[in-house]
XYZ file of C-alpha atoms in Angstrom:
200
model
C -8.593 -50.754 -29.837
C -10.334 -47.836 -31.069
C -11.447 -46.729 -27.664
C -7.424 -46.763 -26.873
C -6.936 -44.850 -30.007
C -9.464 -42.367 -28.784
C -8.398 -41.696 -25.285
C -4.847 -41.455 -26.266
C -5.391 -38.878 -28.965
C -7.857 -37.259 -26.192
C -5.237 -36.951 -23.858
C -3.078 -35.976 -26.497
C -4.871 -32.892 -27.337
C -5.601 -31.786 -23.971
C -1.885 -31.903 -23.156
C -1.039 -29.905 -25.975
C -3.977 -27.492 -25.300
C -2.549 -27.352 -21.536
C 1.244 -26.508 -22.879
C -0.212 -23.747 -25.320
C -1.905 -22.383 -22.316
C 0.979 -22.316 -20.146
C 2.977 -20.789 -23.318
C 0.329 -18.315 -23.766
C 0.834 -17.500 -19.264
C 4.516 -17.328 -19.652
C 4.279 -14.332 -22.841
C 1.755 -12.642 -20.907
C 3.871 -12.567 -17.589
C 7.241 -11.848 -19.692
C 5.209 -8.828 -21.519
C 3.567 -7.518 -17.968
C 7.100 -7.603 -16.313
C 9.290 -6.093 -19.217
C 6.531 -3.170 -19.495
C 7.561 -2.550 -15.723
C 11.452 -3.024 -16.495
C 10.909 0.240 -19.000
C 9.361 1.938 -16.082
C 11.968 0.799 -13.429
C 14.623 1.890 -15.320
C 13.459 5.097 -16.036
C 12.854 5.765 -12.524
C 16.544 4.425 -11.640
C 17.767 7.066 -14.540
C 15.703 10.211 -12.831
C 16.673 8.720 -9.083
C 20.876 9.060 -10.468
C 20.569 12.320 -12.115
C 19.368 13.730 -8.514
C 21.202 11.911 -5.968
C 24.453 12.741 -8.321
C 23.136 16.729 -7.496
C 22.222 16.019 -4.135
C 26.334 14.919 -3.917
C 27.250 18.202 -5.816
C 25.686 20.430 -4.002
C 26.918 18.987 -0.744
C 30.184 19.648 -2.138
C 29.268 23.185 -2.815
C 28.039 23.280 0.575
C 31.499 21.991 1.761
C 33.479 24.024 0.436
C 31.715 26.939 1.054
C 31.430 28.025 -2.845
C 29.203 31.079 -2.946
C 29.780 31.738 -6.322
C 27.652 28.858 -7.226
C 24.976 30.158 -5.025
C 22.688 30.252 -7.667
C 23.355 26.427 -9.003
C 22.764 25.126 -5.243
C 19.478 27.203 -5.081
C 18.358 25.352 -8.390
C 19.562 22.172 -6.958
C 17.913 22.722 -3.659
C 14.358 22.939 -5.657
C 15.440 19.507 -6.554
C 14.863 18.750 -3.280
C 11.396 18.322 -3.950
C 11.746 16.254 -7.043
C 11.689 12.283 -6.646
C 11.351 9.028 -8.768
C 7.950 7.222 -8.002
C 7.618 3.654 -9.627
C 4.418 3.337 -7.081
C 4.002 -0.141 -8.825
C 1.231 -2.551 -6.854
C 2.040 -5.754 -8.804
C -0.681 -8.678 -8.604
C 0.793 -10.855 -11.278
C 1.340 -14.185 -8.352
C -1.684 -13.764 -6.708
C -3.871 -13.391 -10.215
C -2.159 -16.659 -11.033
C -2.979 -18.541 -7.662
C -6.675 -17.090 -7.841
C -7.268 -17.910 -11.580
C -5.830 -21.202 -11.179
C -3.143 -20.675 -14.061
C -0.433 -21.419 -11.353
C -1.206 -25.303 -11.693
C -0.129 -24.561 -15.927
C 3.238 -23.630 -14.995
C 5.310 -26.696 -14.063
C 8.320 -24.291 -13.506
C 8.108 -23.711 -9.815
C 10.952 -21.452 -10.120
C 9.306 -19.079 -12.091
C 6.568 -18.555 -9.632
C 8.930 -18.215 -6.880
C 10.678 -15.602 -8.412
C 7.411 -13.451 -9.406
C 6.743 -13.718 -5.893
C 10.070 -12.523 -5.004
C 9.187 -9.589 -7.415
C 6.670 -8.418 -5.962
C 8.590 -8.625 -2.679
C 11.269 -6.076 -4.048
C 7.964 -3.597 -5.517
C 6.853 -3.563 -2.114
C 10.141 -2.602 -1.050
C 10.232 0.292 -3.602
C 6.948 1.794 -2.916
C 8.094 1.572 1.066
C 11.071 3.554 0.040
C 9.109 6.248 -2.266
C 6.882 6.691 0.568
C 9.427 7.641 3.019
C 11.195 9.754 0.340
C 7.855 11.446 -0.302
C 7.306 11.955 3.566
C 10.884 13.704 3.965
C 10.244 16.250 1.017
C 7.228 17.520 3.014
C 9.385 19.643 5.558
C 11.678 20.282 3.015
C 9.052 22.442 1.118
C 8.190 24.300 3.850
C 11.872 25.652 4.047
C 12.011 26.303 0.341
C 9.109 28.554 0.374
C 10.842 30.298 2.971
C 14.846 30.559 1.501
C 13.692 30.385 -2.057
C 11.706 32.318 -4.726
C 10.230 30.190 -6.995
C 9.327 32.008 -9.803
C 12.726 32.982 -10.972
C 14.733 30.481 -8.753
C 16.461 32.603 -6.862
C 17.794 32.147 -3.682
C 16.517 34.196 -0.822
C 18.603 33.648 2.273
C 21.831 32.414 0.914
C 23.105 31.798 4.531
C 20.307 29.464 5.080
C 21.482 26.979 2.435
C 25.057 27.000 3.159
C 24.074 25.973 6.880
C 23.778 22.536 8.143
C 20.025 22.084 7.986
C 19.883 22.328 4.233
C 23.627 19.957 3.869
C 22.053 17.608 5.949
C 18.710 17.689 3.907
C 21.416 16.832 0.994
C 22.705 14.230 2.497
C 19.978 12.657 3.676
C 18.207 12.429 0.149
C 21.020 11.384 -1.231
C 21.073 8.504 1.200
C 17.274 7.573 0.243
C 18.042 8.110 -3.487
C 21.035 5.637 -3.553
C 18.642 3.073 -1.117
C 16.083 3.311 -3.971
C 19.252 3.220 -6.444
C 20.054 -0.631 -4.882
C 15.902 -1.679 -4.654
C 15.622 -0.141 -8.520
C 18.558 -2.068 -9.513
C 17.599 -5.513 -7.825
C 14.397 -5.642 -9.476
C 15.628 -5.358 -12.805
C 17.805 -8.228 -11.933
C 15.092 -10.359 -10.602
C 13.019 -9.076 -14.157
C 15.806 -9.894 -15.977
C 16.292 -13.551 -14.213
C 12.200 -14.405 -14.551
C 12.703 -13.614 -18.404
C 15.444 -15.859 -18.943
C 13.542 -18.664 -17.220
C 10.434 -17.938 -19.698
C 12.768 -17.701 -23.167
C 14.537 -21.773 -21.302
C 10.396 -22.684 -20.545
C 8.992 -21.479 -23.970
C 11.527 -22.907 -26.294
């Protein structure tokens, strides 16, 4: 009898040690993916304000406005400007490799980190390419623009159609980002909701 007494309050405690360690997993991986939630959405704020003056200054563009000559100019140095989460997330594969996946009975949970990660990939894809577009950009705003009192140099230059289409074009990649920004804070926002249900 005492044996049975024993074993059951040693199973006991190493099933409650096991759910404290699982607890403990789950606030770490809610802390981790809130911390890049803050970043994300800062990065989605910056990534509006210039796709929003990417639009404008098409408009300007447009309608041929040359009295705003020198808000496209300032706008145009914006063209060099972009929102970088550059995020490399390991969270699924540190809990695979340190074994902590077999804590968490929630398969969903680990499905949706996974997913995660899937959608940072897809961010730091799209900063790349953003970061790769800029690069003849600059070369024509050393050329149209002076920097050090943002003035514009050539004003025909950036009413033509090389530097609209440059607008449009980033403000296509900014509003891309805009959608991959947005649907990781939903998937954040989904993985924390399945902790708060797991931990209560």
């Amino acid at each position: 009898m005492g044996i049975l007494i024993a074993l059951y309050i040693n199973n006991h405690n190493s099933e409650r040690i096991e759910k404290n360690a699982a607890i403990s997993s789950y606030k770490n991986i809610k802390r981790q993916i809130n911390d890049d939630k803050n970043t994300v959405h800062g990065n989605k704020e910056h990534n509006k304000q210039l796709y929003e003056k990417y639009q404008y200054a098409t408009d300007i563009i447009e309608q041929n406005d040359r009295k705003k000559i020198d808000i496209l100019g300032k706008i145009a140095l914006d063209l060099a400007d972009y929102s970088d989460f550059d995020r490399s997330s390991t969270i699924y594969q540190n809990l695979l490799n340190s074994g902590e996946s077999k804590l968490l009975k929630n398969r969903e949970i680990l499905d949706q980190i996974q997913k995660l990660e899937e959608v940072y990939i897809f961010i730091n894809r799209m900063e790349k390419i953003h970061l790769e577009a800029i690069i003849p950009i600059g070369f024509d705003l050393v050329k149209y623009m002076k920097f050090i009192d943002e003035s514009v140099r050539e004003p025909e230059k950036l009413f033509g159609i090389d530097f609209q289409n440059y607008f449009i074009s980033m403000y296509g990649l900014c509003k891309k980002k805009e959608y991959a920004y947005g649907l990781a804070i939903e998937k954040i926002e989904l993985i924390t909701k399945l902790i708060e249900e797991e931990i209560k």
